[in-house]
């Protein structure tokens, strides 16, 4: 199958995550673990943060961690989906400013001591230029903490479907950051989930706002081929199948 590595448009991403709003928190097991790990990393680099921004807050999985650590900070929350943003805001200790929109093309403000994000940067069309934008929004010595995904993320789906996102490597992110930031953390990990069948994998992706193809449309033949390939390549000894997330964590300080 031909791979489809075109960036997904923000409007499409918004539709998918809005549809998954009621199922996301129950099924986003990997994303919850990623948020907890990102919070642990930030806890080792805390400093007086006054003005803070969370990009792509979703329903507030990471927001809850941030609020516990920084209860008195002045928060701005951003997300593509207004419905998600409203839910995330309920986890804040004080009423945050909310900015709905695609972070790449939306004015997010300036003067941030902390910019934080989990599981959002992989959707951006021009991550190198976005890093430049973030640098212009931060104070000297301000902290940028984000998680994204590294090459090999959801590799099982990519191999079985023949399509999937392309992910910059940690080294590439470090090169983009180095012009504006001192990099203090760059670390990858693997989170391997198991499911009863490839169809359960597809449901998991749908319930968390992700699909296995660019346009999200499947024919019966495509689905049968996907199941056959997945079972052949990624079955375990106990008749389950694997799905592997490969989060990448970066923490850097503005020069």
mmCIF file of C-alpha atoms in Angstrom:
data_model
loop_
_atom_site.group_PDB
_atom_site.id
_atom_site.type_symbol
_atom_site.label_atom_id
_atom_site.label_comp_id
_atom_site.label_asym_id
_atom_site.label_seq_id
_atom_site.Cartn_x
_atom_site.Cartn_y
_atom_site.Cartn_z
ATOM 1 C CA UNK A 1 0.000 0.000 0.000
ATOM 2 C CA UNK A 2 1.104 3.565 -0.635
ATOM 3 C CA UNK A 3 1.876 5.544 2.489
ATOM 4 C CA UNK A 4 -0.015 8.786 3.072
ATOM 5 C CA UNK A 5 2.116 11.216 5.071
ATOM 6 C CA UNK A 6 0.284 14.443 4.256
ATOM 7 C CA UNK A 7 -0.402 16.664 7.261
ATOM 8 C CA UNK A 8 -3.954 16.434 8.567
ATOM 9 C CA UNK A 9 -5.867 19.702 8.421
ATOM 10 C CA UNK A 10 -6.915 21.326 11.741
ATOM 11 C CA UNK A 11 -10.608 21.211 10.766
ATOM 12 C CA UNK A 12 -10.386 17.441 10.344
ATOM 13 C CA UNK A 13 -8.567 17.038 13.661
ATOM 14 C CA UNK A 14 -11.209 19.172 15.375
ATOM 15 C CA UNK A 15 -14.044 17.035 13.998
ATOM 16 C CA UNK A 16 -12.416 13.795 15.112
ATOM 17 C CA UNK A 17 -11.677 14.942 18.640
ATOM 18 C CA UNK A 18 -15.104 16.523 19.006
ATOM 19 C CA UNK A 19 -16.724 13.214 18.022
ATOM 20 C CA UNK A 20 -14.523 11.415 20.561
ATOM 21 C CA UNK A 21 -15.286 13.856 23.377
ATOM 22 C CA UNK A 22 -17.477 11.460 25.372
ATOM 23 C CA UNK A 23 -15.147 8.467 24.978
ATOM 24 C CA UNK A 24 -11.698 10.060 25.115
ATOM 25 C CA UNK A 25 -11.046 9.989 28.860
ATOM 26 C CA UNK A 26 -12.064 6.315 29.156
ATOM 27 C CA UNK A 27 -9.833 5.126 26.329
ATOM 28 C CA UNK A 28 -6.827 7.500 26.314
ATOM 29 C CA UNK A 29 -4.727 5.196 28.491
ATOM 30 C CA UNK A 30 -1.416 6.020 26.823
ATOM 31 C CA UNK A 31 -2.102 9.748 26.820
ATOM 32 C CA UNK A 32 -2.853 9.650 30.542
ATOM 33 C CA UNK A 33 0.466 7.929 31.229
ATOM 34 C CA UNK A 34 2.224 10.490 29.063
ATOM 35 C CA UNK A 35 0.644 13.371 30.978
ATOM 36 C CA UNK A 36 1.739 11.857 34.282
ATOM 37 C CA UNK A 37 5.310 11.424 33.038
ATOM 38 C CA UNK A 38 5.457 14.965 31.637
ATOM 39 C CA UNK A 39 4.262 16.264 34.998
ATOM 40 C CA UNK A 40 6.992 14.280 36.747
ATOM 41 C CA UNK A 41 9.612 15.832 34.458
ATOM 42 C CA UNK A 42 8.289 19.336 35.116
ATOM 43 C CA UNK A 43 8.277 18.728 38.891
ATOM 44 C CA UNK A 44 12.077 18.393 38.737
ATOM 45 C CA UNK A 45 12.435 21.774 37.011
ATOM 46 C CA UNK A 46 9.974 23.956 38.901
ATOM 47 C CA UNK A 47 10.716 27.652 39.297
ATOM 48 C CA UNK A 48 8.560 30.720 39.967
ATOM 49 C CA UNK A 49 6.096 30.532 37.079
ATOM 50 C CA UNK A 50 3.726 33.477 36.888
ATOM 51 C CA UNK A 51 2.158 33.451 33.426
ATOM 52 C CA UNK A 52 1.617 29.983 31.925
ATOM 53 C CA UNK A 53 0.174 28.559 28.711
ATOM 54 C CA UNK A 54 -1.032 25.036 27.970
ATOM 55 C CA UNK A 55 -1.314 24.216 24.271
ATOM 56 C CA UNK A 56 -3.765 21.542 23.135
ATOM 57 C CA UNK A 57 -5.253 20.998 26.577
ATOM 58 C CA UNK A 58 -7.989 18.642 25.374
ATOM 59 C CA UNK A 59 -10.311 17.571 28.186
ATOM 60 C CA UNK A 60 -7.732 18.480 30.827
ATOM 61 C CA UNK A 61 -5.741 15.322 31.509
ATOM 62 C CA UNK A 62 -2.491 17.280 31.745
ATOM 63 C CA UNK A 63 -4.254 20.382 33.036
ATOM 64 C CA UNK A 64 -5.072 18.609 36.304
ATOM 65 C CA UNK A 65 -1.395 17.823 36.906
ATOM 66 C CA UNK A 66 -0.344 21.381 36.102
ATOM 67 C CA UNK A 67 -2.934 22.878 38.423
ATOM 68 C CA UNK A 68 -1.773 20.732 41.341
ATOM 69 C CA UNK A 69 1.828 21.829 40.836
ATOM 70 C CA UNK A 70 1.137 25.491 40.053
ATOM 71 C CA UNK A 71 -2.108 26.404 41.814
ATOM 72 C CA UNK A 72 -1.448 30.150 41.907
ATOM 73 C CA UNK A 73 -0.184 30.669 38.350
ATOM 74 C CA UNK A 74 -2.003 32.826 35.801
ATOM 75 C CA UNK A 75 -3.159 30.266 33.216
ATOM 76 C CA UNK A 76 -4.066 30.503 29.555
ATOM 77 C CA UNK A 77 -5.535 27.359 27.952
ATOM 78 C CA UNK A 78 -5.607 26.644 24.222
ATOM 79 C CA UNK A 79 -7.316 23.931 22.207
ATOM 80 C CA UNK A 80 -8.852 23.406 18.786
ATOM 81 C CA UNK A 81 -12.144 22.239 20.295
ATOM 82 C CA UNK A 82 -14.195 24.678 22.309
ATOM 83 C CA UNK A 83 -16.065 21.821 23.987
ATOM 84 C CA UNK A 84 -12.826 20.252 25.231
ATOM 85 C CA UNK A 85 -11.527 23.602 26.378
ATOM 86 C CA UNK A 86 -14.615 24.179 28.503
ATOM 87 C CA UNK A 87 -14.096 20.823 30.246
ATOM 88 C CA UNK A 88 -10.396 21.477 30.856
ATOM 89 C CA UNK A 89 -11.166 24.876 32.363
ATOM 90 C CA UNK A 90 -13.233 23.220 35.102
ATOM 91 C CA UNK A 91 -10.024 21.655 36.449
ATOM 92 C CA UNK A 92 -8.389 25.051 37.015
ATOM 93 C CA UNK A 93 -8.040 26.614 40.455
ATOM 94 C CA UNK A 94 -8.803 30.051 39.013
ATOM 95 C CA UNK A 95 -10.726 30.997 35.887
ATOM 96 C CA UNK A 96 -8.219 30.745 33.013
ATOM 97 C CA UNK A 97 -8.164 32.695 29.798
ATOM 98 C CA UNK A 98 -9.300 30.370 26.999
ATOM 99 C CA UNK A 99 -8.086 30.601 23.404
ATOM 100 C CA UNK A 100 -9.844 28.405 20.848
ATOM 101 C CA UNK A 101 -7.928 27.699 17.658
ATOM 102 C CA UNK A 102 -5.085 26.029 15.831
ATOM 103 C CA UNK A 103 -1.990 26.914 17.860
ATOM 104 C CA UNK A 104 0.157 27.326 14.746
ATOM 105 C CA UNK A 105 -2.069 30.036 13.288
ATOM 106 C CA UNK A 106 -3.712 31.594 16.345
ATOM 107 C CA UNK A 107 -2.397 34.493 18.427
ATOM 108 C CA UNK A 108 -1.576 32.992 21.828
ATOM 109 C CA UNK A 109 -0.092 35.962 23.654
ATOM 110 C CA UNK A 110 3.379 36.652 25.026
ATOM 111 C CA UNK A 111 5.338 36.887 28.251
ATOM 112 C CA UNK A 112 5.012 33.242 29.266
ATOM 113 C CA UNK A 113 7.243 31.819 32.004
ATOM 114 C CA UNK A 114 5.996 28.328 31.156
ATOM 115 C CA UNK A 115 4.577 26.831 27.971
ATOM 116 C CA UNK A 116 3.469 23.215 28.343
ATOM 117 C CA UNK A 117 1.782 20.680 26.091
ATOM 118 C CA UNK A 118 1.278 16.937 25.767
ATOM 119 C CA UNK A 119 0.336 14.881 22.711
ATOM 120 C CA UNK A 120 -0.368 17.864 20.447
ATOM 121 C CA UNK A 121 2.782 18.907 18.586
ATOM 122 C CA UNK A 122 2.644 15.868 16.261
ATOM 123 C CA UNK A 123 -0.280 17.483 14.417
ATOM 124 C CA UNK A 124 1.573 20.664 13.424
ATOM 125 C CA UNK A 125 2.389 21.325 9.770
ATOM 126 C CA UNK A 126 5.604 23.315 10.331
ATOM 127 C CA UNK A 127 7.074 22.390 13.742
ATOM 128 C CA UNK A 128 10.344 24.231 13.123
ATOM 129 C CA UNK A 129 8.550 27.523 12.534
ATOM 130 C CA UNK A 130 6.276 26.827 15.503
ATOM 131 C CA UNK A 131 9.306 26.564 17.796
ATOM 132 C CA UNK A 132 10.358 30.013 16.569
ATOM 133 C CA UNK A 133 6.869 31.303 17.361
ATOM 134 C CA UNK A 134 7.014 29.857 20.881
ATOM 135 C CA UNK A 135 10.421 31.389 21.499
ATOM 136 C CA UNK A 136 8.964 34.814 20.692
ATOM 137 C CA UNK A 137 6.231 34.232 23.271
ATOM 138 C CA UNK A 138 8.526 33.345 26.183
ATOM 139 C CA UNK A 139 10.472 35.264 28.779
ATOM 140 C CA UNK A 140 14.217 34.744 29.114
ATOM 141 C CA UNK A 141 14.786 31.646 31.235
ATOM 142 C CA UNK A 142 11.194 30.522 30.637
ATOM 143 C CA UNK A 143 10.517 26.799 30.404
ATOM 144 C CA UNK A 144 9.108 24.983 27.395
ATOM 145 C CA UNK A 145 7.898 21.459 28.188
ATOM 146 C CA UNK A 146 6.140 19.283 25.660
ATOM 147 C CA UNK A 147 5.599 15.713 24.653
ATOM 148 C CA UNK A 148 5.101 14.590 21.091
ATOM 149 C CA UNK A 149 5.752 11.261 19.375
ATOM 150 C CA UNK A 150 8.880 9.835 17.804
ATOM 151 C CA UNK A 151 9.400 7.690 14.690
ATOM 152 C CA UNK A 152 7.872 4.258 15.210
ATOM 153 C CA UNK A 153 4.795 5.590 16.986
ATOM 154 C CA UNK A 154 1.761 3.395 16.220
ATOM 155 C CA UNK A 155 4.038 1.435 13.908
ATOM 156 C CA UNK A 156 1.728 -1.572 13.936
ATOM 157 C CA UNK A 157 -1.099 0.486 12.456
ATOM 158 C CA UNK A 158 1.191 2.132 9.937
ATOM 159 C CA UNK A 159 2.479 -1.222 8.725
ATOM 160 C CA UNK A 160 -0.934 -2.870 8.564
ATOM 161 C CA UNK A 161 -2.747 0.106 6.997
ATOM 162 C CA UNK A 162 0.130 1.280 4.847
ATOM 163 C CA UNK A 163 -0.527 4.848 5.984
ATOM 164 C CA UNK A 164 0.302 7.040 8.944
ATOM 165 C CA UNK A 165 1.908 10.208 10.231
ATOM 166 C CA UNK A 166 5.627 10.896 9.919
ATOM 167 C CA UNK A 167 7.313 12.046 13.128
ATOM 168 C CA UNK A 168 10.480 14.144 13.559
ATOM 169 C CA UNK A 169 13.183 12.471 15.616
ATOM 170 C CA UNK A 170 14.407 13.708 18.978
ATOM 171 C CA UNK A 171 17.596 14.869 17.283
ATOM 172 C CA UNK A 172 15.577 16.935 14.812
ATOM 173 C CA UNK A 173 13.600 18.596 17.603
ATOM 174 C CA UNK A 174 16.849 19.361 19.427
ATOM 175 C CA UNK A 175 18.236 21.048 16.312
ATOM 176 C CA UNK A 176 15.138 23.228 15.979
ATOM 177 C CA UNK A 177 15.145 24.129 19.664
ATOM 178 C CA UNK A 178 18.876 24.862 19.920
ATOM 179 C CA UNK A 179 18.587 28.245 18.174
ATOM 180 C CA UNK A 180 16.397 29.591 20.988
ATOM 181 C CA UNK A 181 16.622 27.226 23.957
ATOM 182 C CA UNK A 182 18.994 25.366 26.212
ATOM 183 C CA UNK A 183 17.778 21.752 26.088
ATOM 184 C CA UNK A 184 17.680 20.022 29.454
ATOM 185 C CA UNK A 185 15.572 16.923 28.744
ATOM 186 C CA UNK A 186 15.120 14.905 25.557
ATOM 187 C CA UNK A 187 13.902 11.392 26.269
ATOM 188 C CA UNK A 188 11.852 8.730 24.512
ATOM 189 C CA UNK A 189 9.943 5.767 25.863
ATOM 190 C CA UNK A 190 7.650 3.011 24.596
ATOM 191 C CA UNK A 191 4.137 2.321 25.875
ATOM 192 C CA UNK A 192 2.844 -1.009 24.568
ATOM 193 C CA UNK A 193 -0.869 -1.726 24.846
ATOM 194 C CA UNK A 194 -2.598 -5.022 24.016
ATOM 195 C CA UNK A 195 -6.013 -5.613 22.495
ATOM 196 C CA UNK A 196 -8.141 -8.628 21.692
ATOM 197 C CA UNK A 197 -8.164 -7.979 17.949
ATOM 198 C CA UNK A 198 -7.165 -5.459 15.275
ATOM 199 C CA UNK A 199 -10.773 -4.225 15.233
ATOM 200 C CA UNK A 200 -10.410 -3.325 18.909
ATOM 201 C CA UNK A 201 -7.312 -1.321 17.943
ATOM 202 C CA UNK A 202 -9.369 0.611 15.397
ATOM 203 C CA UNK A 203 -12.072 1.306 17.977
ATOM 204 C CA UNK A 204 -9.427 2.503 20.444
ATOM 205 C CA UNK A 205 -8.065 4.944 17.859
ATOM 206 C CA UNK A 206 -11.549 6.182 16.984
ATOM 207 C CA UNK A 207 -12.467 6.691 20.647
ATOM 208 C CA UNK A 208 -9.325 8.774 21.189
ATOM 209 C CA UNK A 209 -9.777 10.960 18.098
ATOM 210 C CA UNK A 210 -7.275 9.198 15.841
ATOM 211 C CA UNK A 211 -7.872 7.141 12.717
ATOM 212 C CA UNK A 212 -5.609 4.757 10.839
ATOM 213 C CA UNK A 213 -5.939 6.506 7.472
ATOM 214 C CA UNK A 214 -5.674 10.127 6.415
ATOM 215 C CA UNK A 215 -9.337 10.547 5.489
ATOM 216 C CA UNK A 216 -10.683 8.075 8.044
ATOM 217 C CA UNK A 217 -12.695 6.203 5.378
ATOM 218 C CA UNK A 218 -12.541 2.422 5.056
ATOM 219 C CA UNK A 219 -13.919 0.005 2.522
ATOM 220 C CA UNK A 220 -14.751 -3.528 3.590
ATOM 221 C CA UNK A 221 -11.788 -4.795 1.600
ATOM 222 C CA UNK A 222 -9.425 -2.309 3.288
ATOM 223 C CA UNK A 223 -10.599 -3.395 6.723
ATOM 224 C CA UNK A 224 -10.256 -7.100 5.936
ATOM 225 C CA UNK A 225 -6.760 -6.523 4.571
ATOM 226 C CA UNK A 226 -5.847 -4.481 7.649
ATOM 227 C CA UNK A 227 -7.032 -7.216 10.022
ATOM 228 C CA UNK A 228 -5.181 -9.917 8.092
ATOM 229 C CA UNK A 229 -1.901 -7.966 8.044
ATOM 230 C CA UNK A 230 -2.190 -6.937 11.687
ATOM 231 C CA UNK A 231 -2.864 -10.457 12.923
ATOM 232 C CA UNK A 232 -0.011 -11.864 10.875
ATOM 233 C CA UNK A 233 2.584 -9.336 12.034
ATOM 234 C CA UNK A 234 1.614 -8.266 15.533
ATOM 235 C CA UNK A 235 -0.113 -11.124 17.347
ATOM 236 C CA UNK A 236 1.156 -12.187 20.775
ATOM 237 C CA UNK A 237 1.456 -15.685 22.190
ATOM 238 C CA UNK A 238 -1.845 -15.308 24.047
ATOM 239 C CA UNK A 239 -3.817 -14.382 20.899
ATOM 240 C CA UNK A 240 -3.803 -10.642 21.461
ATOM 241 C CA UNK A 241 -2.304 -7.877 19.333
ATOM 242 C CA UNK A 242 -0.035 -5.019 20.319
ATOM 243 C CA UNK A 243 -0.179 -1.266 19.751
ATOM 244 C CA UNK A 244 2.902 0.782 20.604
ATOM 245 C CA UNK A 245 3.026 4.474 21.453
ATOM 246 C CA UNK A 246 6.470 6.102 21.430
ATOM 247 C CA UNK A 247 6.260 9.399 23.319
ATOM 248 C CA UNK A 248 9.101 11.897 23.188
ATOM 249 C CA UNK A 249 9.564 14.357 26.066
ATOM 250 C CA UNK A 250 11.458 17.631 25.745
ATOM 251 C CA UNK A 251 12.137 20.325 28.304
ATOM 252 C CA UNK A 252 14.115 23.430 27.397
ATOM 253 C CA UNK A 253 14.830 26.902 28.810
ATOM 254 C CA UNK A 254 14.652 30.065 26.757
ATOM 255 C CA UNK A 255 18.062 31.586 26.079
#
